PDB file of C-alpha atoms in Angstrom:
ATOM      1  CA  MET A   1      34.118   7.570 -39.575  1.00 88.00           C
ATOM      2  CA  THR A   2      30.650   9.156 -39.550  1.00 91.00           C
ATOM      3  CA  ILE A   3      30.029  12.147 -41.803  1.00 94.00           C
ATOM      4  CA  VAL A   4      27.785  14.790 -40.220  1.00 96.00           C
ATOM      5  CA  ALA A   5      26.189  17.685 -42.115  1.00 97.00           C
ATOM      6  CA  ALA A   6      25.227  20.931 -40.381  1.00 97.00           C
ATOM      7  CA  ILE A   7      22.371  22.367 -42.441  1.00 97.00           C
ATOM      8  CA  GLN A   8      21.895  26.143 -42.625  1.00 97.00           C
ATOM      9  CA  MET A   9      18.794  27.699 -44.110  1.00 96.00           C
ATOM     10  CA  THR A  10      16.660  30.828 -43.880  1.00 96.00           C
ATOM     11  CA  SER A  11      13.183  29.852 -42.719  1.00 96.00           C
ATOM     12  CA  SER A  12       9.951  31.790 -43.143  1.00 95.00           C
ATOM     13  CA  ALA A  13       6.321  31.410 -42.073  1.00 95.00           C
ATOM     14  CA  ASP A  14       5.725  29.046 -45.033  1.00 96.00           C
ATOM     15  CA  VAL A  15       5.967  25.542 -43.542  1.00 97.00           C
ATOM     16  CA  ALA A  16       5.603  23.758 -46.896  1.00 97.00           C
ATOM     17  CA  GLY A  17       8.291  25.914 -48.490  1.00 97.00           C
ATOM     18  CA  ASN A  18      10.626  25.426 -45.533  1.00 98.00           C
ATOM     19  CA  LEU A  19      10.160  21.659 -45.611  1.00 98.00           C
ATOM     20  CA  ALA A  20      10.813  21.595 -49.352  1.00 98.00           C
ATOM     21  CA  GLU A  21      14.049  23.535 -48.831  1.00 98.00           C
ATOM     22  CA  ALA A  22      15.053  21.298 -45.918  1.00 98.00           C
ATOM     23  CA  GLY A  23      14.414  18.263 -48.112  1.00 98.00           C
ATOM     24  CA  ARG A  24      16.586  19.696 -50.874  1.00 98.00           C
ATOM     25  CA  LEU A  25      19.422  20.454 -48.456  1.00 98.00           C
ATOM     26  CA  LEU A  26      19.153  17.056 -46.763  1.00 98.00           C
ATOM     27  CA  GLY A  27      19.329  15.380 -50.179  1.00 97.00           C
ATOM     28  CA  GLN A  28      22.385  17.435 -51.039  1.00 97.00           C
ATOM     29  CA  ALA A  29      24.024  16.450 -47.739  1.00 98.00           C
ATOM     30  CA  ARG A  30      23.235  12.776 -48.333  1.00 98.00           C
ATOM     31  CA  SER A  31      24.654  12.904 -51.855  1.00 97.00           C
ATOM     32  CA  ARG A  32      27.881  14.193 -50.316  1.00 97.00           C
ATOM     33  CA  GLY A  33      28.050  11.210 -47.989  1.00 96.00           C
ATOM     34  CA  ALA A  34      26.409  12.527 -44.826  1.00 98.00           C
ATOM     35  CA  GLN A  35      25.065   9.818 -42.547  1.00 97.00           C
ATOM     36  CA  VAL A  36      23.786  12.308 -39.957  1.00 98.00           C
ATOM     37  CA  ALA A  37      22.300  15.741 -40.644  1.00 98.00           C
ATOM     38  CA  VAL A  38      21.450  18.474 -38.158  1.00 98.00           C
ATOM     39  CA  LEU A  39      18.737  20.956 -39.115  1.00 98.00           C
ATOM     40  CA  PRO A  40      18.734  24.437 -37.538  1.00 97.00           C
ATOM     41  CA  GLU A  41      16.470  25.782 -34.836  1.00 95.00           C
ATOM     42  CA  ASN A  42      13.033  26.714 -36.221  1.00 95.00           C
ATOM     43  CA  PHE A  43      13.866  25.086 -39.572  1.00 97.00           C
ATOM     44  CA  ALA A  44      10.195  24.420 -40.376  1.00 97.00           C
ATOM     45  CA  PHE A  45       8.712  27.724 -39.282  1.00 96.00           C
ATOM     46  CA  MET A  46       9.861  31.230 -38.428  1.00 94.00           C
ATOM     47  CA  GLY A  47       6.849  33.368 -37.637  1.00 88.00           C
ATOM     48  CA  VAL A  48       6.678  37.110 -37.248  1.00 86.00           C
ATOM     49  CA  ASN A  49       5.506  36.922 -33.622  1.00 87.00           C
ATOM     50  CA  GLU A  50       6.379  34.383 -30.939  1.00 83.00           C
ATOM     51  CA  SER A  51       2.698  33.422 -30.688  1.00 87.00           C
ATOM     52  CA  ASP A  52       2.631  32.403 -34.378  1.00 92.00           C
ATOM     53  CA  LYS A  53       4.142  29.029 -33.418  1.00 93.00           C
ATOM     54  CA  PHE A  54       0.824  28.028 -31.835  1.00 93.00           C
ATOM     55  CA  THR A  55      -0.751  27.869 -35.304  1.00 93.00           C
ATOM     56  CA  ILE A  56       1.612  25.103 -36.479  1.00 95.00           C
ATOM     57  CA  ALA A  57       2.408  23.354 -33.171  1.00 96.00           C
ATOM     58  CA  GLU A  58       2.192  19.564 -33.205  1.00 97.00           C
ATOM     59  CA  ASP A  59       1.535  16.819 -30.687  1.00 95.00           C
ATOM     60  CA  GLU A  60       4.481  14.546 -29.990  1.00 94.00           C
ATOM     61  CA  GLY A  61       4.680  11.872 -32.682  1.00 94.00           C
ATOM     62  CA  LEU A  62       2.006  13.504 -34.866  1.00 96.00           C
ATOM     63  CA  GLY A  63       1.965  16.187 -37.504  1.00 97.00           C
ATOM     64  CA  PRO A  64       3.288  17.093 -40.923  1.00 97.00           C
ATOM     65  CA  ILE A  65       6.673  18.393 -39.744  1.00 98.00           C
ATOM     66  CA  GLN A  66       7.509  15.239 -37.790  1.00 98.00           C
ATOM     67  CA  GLN A  67       6.131  13.078 -40.600  1.00 98.00           C
ATOM     68  CA  PHE A  68       8.332  14.896 -43.124  1.00 98.00           C
ATOM     69  CA  VAL A  69      11.499  14.393 -41.071  1.00 98.00           C
ATOM     70  CA  ALA A  70      10.714  10.738 -40.326  1.00 98.00           C
ATOM     71  CA  SER A  71      10.086  10.050 -44.022  1.00 98.00           C
ATOM     72  CA  ALA A  72      13.227  11.900 -45.093  1.00 98.00           C
ATOM     73  CA  ALA A  73      15.319   9.935 -42.595  1.00 98.00           C
ATOM     74  CA  ARG A  74      13.928   6.624 -43.857  1.00 98.00           C
ATOM     75  CA  GLU A  75      14.125   7.474 -47.555  1.00 97.00           C
ATOM     76  CA  MET A  76      17.632   8.966 -47.364  1.00 97.00           C
ATOM     77  CA  ARG A  77      18.834   6.325 -44.895  1.00 97.00           C
ATOM     78  CA  MET A  78      20.322   8.867 -42.538  1.00 97.00           C
ATOM     79  CA  TRP A  79      19.823  10.125 -38.997  1.00 98.00           C
ATOM     80  CA  ILE A  80      18.327  13.611 -38.769  1.00 98.00           C
ATOM     81  CA  VAL A  81      18.397  15.943 -35.780  1.00 98.00           C
ATOM     82  CA  ALA A  82      15.321  18.077 -36.364  1.00 96.00           C
ATOM     83  CA  GLY A  83      16.482  21.437 -35.027  1.00 92.00           C
ATOM     84  CA  THR A  84      13.478  22.540 -33.007  1.00 94.00           C
ATOM     85  CA  ILE A  85       9.835  21.742 -33.592  1.00 96.00           C
ATOM     86  CA  PRO A  86       7.082  23.465 -31.570  1.00 96.00           C
ATOM     87  CA  LEU A  87       5.280  20.744 -29.619  1.00 97.00           C
ATOM     88  CA  ARG A  88       2.194  21.090 -27.458  1.00 96.00           C
ATOM     89  CA  ILE A  89       2.602  20.084 -23.834  1.00 93.00           C
ATOM     90  CA  GLU A  90      -0.481  18.403 -22.382  1.00 90.00           C
ATOM     91  CA  GLY A  91      -2.015  20.530 -19.665  1.00 91.00           C
ATOM     92  CA  GLU A  92       0.330  23.459 -20.334  1.00 90.00           C
ATOM     93  CA  PRO A  93      -0.409  26.793 -22.024  1.00 92.00           C
ATOM     94  CA  ARG A  94       3.109  26.968 -23.472  1.00 93.00           C
ATOM     95  CA  LEU A  95       4.897  25.049 -26.206  1.00 94.00           C
ATOM     96  CA  ALA A  96       8.105  23.057 -26.044  1.00 94.00           C
ATOM     97  CA  ALA A  97      10.883  23.832 -28.504  1.00 93.00           C
ATOM     98  CA  ALA A  98      11.713  20.161 -28.993  1.00 95.00           C
ATOM     99  CA  SER A  99      14.822  18.907 -30.725  1.00 96.00           C
ATOM    100  CA  LEU A 100      13.905  15.451 -32.011  1.00 97.00           C
ATOM    101  CA  VAL A 101      16.229  12.844 -33.477  1.00 97.00           C
ATOM    102  CA  PHE A 102      14.982  10.526 -36.225  1.00 97.00           C
ATOM    103  CA  ASP A 103      16.966   7.424 -37.130  1.00 96.00           C
ATOM    104  CA  ASP A 104      17.070   5.830 -40.550  1.00 94.00           C
ATOM    105  CA  HIS A 105      14.295   3.358 -39.710  1.00 93.00           C
TER     106      HIS A 105
END
């Protein structure tokens, strides 16, 4: 049997604060036996305006949000579904709301 944790949190425009809270909640889930955790949509950033996401958008595979989730997954030895992360799309003026999955390696 696989134990899955659904993480709920209230995000703000403070990426560092949101990641710290996500880390705390992921640790709590892991200590309760979760092997998989699902973070909510916009877990790392909730701006005031839709355009605010452009200020923290990342390229696929690069950036502090993705690095945080990858490290947390490795360190906690759990799979993490990273809600949504704003990713730049090459050649496009819009962002993708990407839901990325990080395994424990």
